[in-house]
Amino acid sequence: MSRPFIASDAGSAALPLDAWVLGWLFFPLLIKGLHKGITRCIFRTNALKHASDEKKGKAALHLTKVVLYAISVGLMWPATGSLLGGQLNSMPPAPLHQPFSIFSDNVRYLKWAMTIPVALYLYELVSDPSPSAVTWLHHGASIVGVAFFSGAVPWLNANDALLFSQVAIIVWSFLSFNFVSYLSFAIYQLLGRRYDRQKAYVIRFVSAFVVVVVGLEHPLVYVFLGLKLRHFHSSAPIVALFVLDSAIFFEHLWTLYCLFWMHKSCMRRLRASKYPDAGGAAA
């Protein structure tokens, strides 16, 4: 029996390991070029002269993510729509036949598509001089998850590998919608100090959007796992999925916590600008 999404098996329909893994090595270089191009455009835009270099740099990285995440939406959702439409049930797992009718073509296609998050997160970890612990947790869990998905670690039989890959497809497809969040973050960074009220609106929107995405993605993962639970041949992929999804969920909670304090900071500045002598009067 061939092992879907496990690249090391002879006769597998998957793309050979040494071929698709090149994307992990070279895509970060392409992302670096994209990031530099966007950064150059932002710094040359006269309308953005009011923004500090630090804020322009943050906005450039956010816009780089917008491009990559938006591409991922287009790449992933044909397969995800087929998966949710035909596999969200208690039946045994079946190979995907979207966006192509031949399963081996979909395996090859999805492996290349899933190099986007790996390349992005590797680029971030390398280019950031001091990534936070939460960044390491989220990016590390995502990279490990894609490595398992792609067959870099051949640890599952055909049935469990297929189930694991289907959950990974669901997770990244929903996370790809965060291009909306990163576009909002870029706008936030490029707005001047006199636009604190608009910044507060942006933060409220992003907070609501994150709640919607998180509220759909994580429950759907566990609904899918619950429906397919009896079809797993081993508990290993279930434990791995729970640990990896918990790490991503923690990062989502941390994002909401940071958004709360960003909104609070905007409102504090608004009150200070409206009542500039309030602090002195209170003293």
XYZ file of C-alpha atoms in Angstrom:
283
model
C 0.000 0.000 0.000
C 1.271 3.462 -0.857
C 1.428 6.061 1.884
C -0.173 9.362 0.839
C 1.856 12.438 1.799
C 4.784 10.232 2.887
C 7.540 10.998 0.428
C 10.082 8.385 1.385
C 8.123 5.295 0.297
C 8.960 3.719 -3.023
C 5.920 3.846 -5.248
C 4.317 6.672 -3.293
C 2.369 9.230 -5.260
C 4.134 11.985 -3.351
C 6.759 14.265 -4.773
C 10.276 13.020 -3.964
C 11.559 14.497 -0.739
C 14.683 16.061 -2.208
C 12.590 17.904 -4.837
C 9.860 19.657 -2.827
C 12.154 20.412 0.107
C 13.993 22.822 -2.192
C 11.071 25.146 -1.646
C 11.954 25.318 2.044
C 15.470 26.435 1.074
C 14.780 28.877 -1.745
C 11.335 30.328 -0.993
C 12.726 32.326 1.972
C 15.055 34.052 -0.516
C 12.074 34.955 -2.708
C 10.240 36.254 0.360
C 13.289 38.340 1.252
C 13.195 39.893 -2.212
C 9.466 40.582 -1.913
C 9.960 42.127 1.519
C 12.760 44.362 0.270
C 10.677 45.501 -2.704
C 7.699 46.416 -0.523
C 9.991 48.165 1.974
C 11.565 50.227 -0.808
C 8.139 51.277 -2.106
C 6.945 52.349 1.343
C 10.065 54.387 2.090
C 9.813 56.145 -1.289
C 6.142 57.101 -0.866
C 5.905 60.794 -0.012
C 2.465 60.411 1.556
C 4.023 58.225 4.272
C 6.780 60.614 5.332
C 5.034 61.186 8.656
C 5.641 57.561 9.701
C 8.858 56.658 11.485
C 11.317 54.255 9.894
C 10.424 51.647 12.523
C 6.717 51.833 11.697
C 7.434 51.704 7.965
C 9.549 48.605 8.512
C 6.761 46.915 10.471
C 4.215 47.858 7.826
C 6.440 46.418 5.080
C 6.619 43.047 6.858
C 2.857 43.062 7.400
C 2.245 43.771 3.708
C 4.644 40.971 2.758
C 2.490 38.630 4.828
C -0.635 40.018 3.160
C 0.674 38.941 -0.245
C 1.716 35.460 0.933
C -1.391 34.744 2.972
C -3.681 35.948 0.172
C -1.876 33.645 -2.274
C -2.390 30.792 0.189
C -6.138 31.435 0.295
C -6.303 30.979 -3.460
C -4.073 27.899 -3.398
C -5.597 26.076 -0.426
C -9.324 26.637 -0.578
C -10.162 24.523 -3.650
C -8.807 21.524 -1.737
C -10.294 22.667 1.572
C -13.750 23.205 0.067
C -13.655 19.697 -1.341
C -12.407 18.339 1.984
C -15.091 20.004 4.094
C -17.794 19.173 1.569
C -16.938 15.503 1.242
C -14.974 14.488 4.352
C -16.686 16.246 7.273
C -18.381 13.028 8.332
C -17.670 9.803 10.205
C -16.758 7.866 7.068
C -13.196 6.559 6.523
C -10.783 9.132 5.051
C -10.673 9.372 1.280
C -8.052 10.924 -1.017
C -8.657 14.473 -2.211
C -9.652 15.017 -5.820
C -9.532 18.817 -5.883
C -8.189 20.998 -7.399
C -7.058 18.154 -9.711
C -8.849 14.926 -10.472
C -5.692 12.826 -9.956
C -4.705 12.344 -6.316
C -0.956 12.294 -6.957
C -1.232 15.721 -8.605
C -3.000 17.065 -5.510
C -0.298 15.637 -3.256
C 2.389 17.391 -5.293
C 0.365 20.619 -5.467
C -0.372 20.773 -1.722
C 3.213 20.031 -0.734
C 4.414 22.995 -2.744
C 1.553 25.175 -1.469
C 2.448 24.351 2.133
C 6.010 25.557 1.627
C 4.639 29.111 1.862
C 4.095 29.094 5.662
C 7.371 27.248 6.244
C 9.349 29.694 4.111
C 7.662 32.719 5.690
C 8.231 31.543 9.251
C 11.831 30.526 8.562
C 12.464 33.948 7.032
C 10.938 35.678 10.050
C 12.947 33.675 12.549
C 16.196 34.330 10.669
C 15.609 38.016 9.863
C 14.283 39.027 13.286
C 17.272 39.659 15.603
C 15.264 38.717 18.710
C 12.071 36.730 18.039
C 9.760 36.496 21.050
C 9.081 33.214 22.818
C 5.532 33.262 21.461
C 6.862 33.686 17.919
C 9.175 30.715 18.384
C 6.277 28.666 19.770
C 3.872 29.454 16.930
C 6.392 29.276 14.083
C 8.068 26.184 15.499
C 4.759 24.340 15.864
C 3.735 25.343 12.341
C 7.031 24.224 10.786
C 6.924 20.892 12.624
C 3.314 20.405 11.541
C 4.146 21.030 7.876
C 7.172 18.714 8.151
C 4.878 15.952 9.405
C 2.316 16.808 6.718
C 4.848 16.715 3.896
C 6.475 13.441 4.889
C 9.824 14.845 5.977
C 9.335 12.630 9.049
C 7.863 9.290 7.819
C 6.169 8.245 11.069
C 2.621 7.255 10.064
C 0.939 4.606 7.956
C -1.094 5.592 4.901
C -4.397 5.975 6.740
C -3.113 8.138 9.596
C -0.912 10.201 7.294
C -3.967 11.050 5.206
C -5.998 12.036 8.279
C -3.150 14.156 9.657
C -2.704 15.908 6.310
C -6.412 16.707 6.098
C -6.340 18.451 9.481
C -3.217 20.381 8.447
C -5.006 21.548 5.297
C -7.943 22.832 7.361
C -5.677 24.691 9.798
C -3.551 26.488 7.206
C -6.554 27.299 5.015
C -8.216 29.194 7.852
C -4.991 30.828 9.012
C -4.485 32.110 5.462
C -7.424 34.465 5.992
C -5.156 36.410 8.320
C -4.084 38.437 5.289
C -6.993 40.643 6.396
C -5.431 41.043 9.856
C -1.996 41.890 8.477
C -3.440 44.427 6.051
C -5.144 46.056 9.045
C -1.884 45.992 11.023
C -0.091 47.711 8.127
C -2.734 50.433 8.049
C -2.396 50.830 11.820
C 1.366 51.306 11.578
C 1.128 53.876 8.787
C -1.566 56.043 10.359
C -0.237 59.171 12.058
C -0.625 60.003 15.750
C -3.577 62.306 15.022
C -5.519 59.286 13.772
C -5.712 57.497 17.124
C -9.489 57.159 16.865
C -9.137 55.432 13.491
C -6.391 53.240 14.956
C -8.771 52.188 17.707
C -11.363 51.241 15.057
C -8.727 49.181 13.231
C -7.829 47.322 16.430
C -11.484 46.597 17.172
C -11.963 45.232 13.668
C -8.857 43.030 13.849
C -9.870 41.728 17.279
C -13.310 40.766 15.993
C -11.812 39.181 12.878
C -9.322 37.102 14.892
C -12.131 35.920 17.175
C -14.140 34.812 14.124
C -11.218 32.969 12.498
C -10.120 31.336 15.752
C -13.734 30.541 16.612
C -14.137 28.708 13.320
C -10.746 27.044 12.880
C -10.070 25.424 16.244
C -13.577 23.991 16.878
C -13.691 22.707 13.296
C -10.391 20.877 13.845
C -11.803 19.065 16.863
C -15.138 18.362 15.169
C -13.213 16.783 12.294
C -11.035 14.789 14.703
C -14.094 13.651 16.653
C -15.828 12.441 13.508
C -12.736 10.582 12.288
C -11.475 9.406 15.683
C -12.358 5.733 15.252
C -10.526 5.605 11.918
C -7.100 6.448 13.362
C -4.819 3.421 13.615
C -2.603 5.059 16.229
C -2.928 7.681 18.948
C 0.340 9.365 17.859
C -1.184 11.692 15.209
C -4.024 12.633 17.572
C -1.570 13.630 20.309
C 0.630 15.489 17.814
C -2.329 17.409 16.401
C -3.538 18.339 19.884
C -0.095 19.616 20.945
C 0.510 21.561 17.719
C -2.961 23.092 17.657
C -2.662 24.041 21.338
C 0.549 25.945 20.584
C -1.142 27.824 17.740
C -4.204 28.495 19.908
C -2.017 29.960 22.654
C -0.466 32.332 20.118
C -3.956 33.400 19.050
C -4.875 34.173 22.660
C -1.632 36.150 23.026
C -2.505 38.129 19.899
C -5.882 39.071 21.383
C -4.164 40.075 24.620
C -1.761 42.354 22.700
C -4.640 43.829 20.710
C -6.415 44.658 23.962
C -3.439 46.677 25.195
C -2.955 48.345 21.794
C -6.573 49.497 21.898
C -6.187 50.675 25.474
C -3.105 52.695 24.477
C -5.011 54.372 21.626
C -7.871 55.323 23.925
C -5.447 56.677 26.520
C -3.839 58.944 23.912
C -7.266 60.069 22.743
C -8.273 61.075 26.250
C -4.956 62.851 26.762
C -5.413 64.867 23.551
C -9.017 65.732 24.425
C -8.251 66.737 28.025
C -4.569 67.789 27.972
C -4.725 69.345 31.449
C -6.549 66.451 33.081
C -3.361 64.942 34.426
C -2.211 68.241 35.994
C -5.639 68.960 37.450
C -5.813 65.514 38.994
C -2.395 66.048 40.568
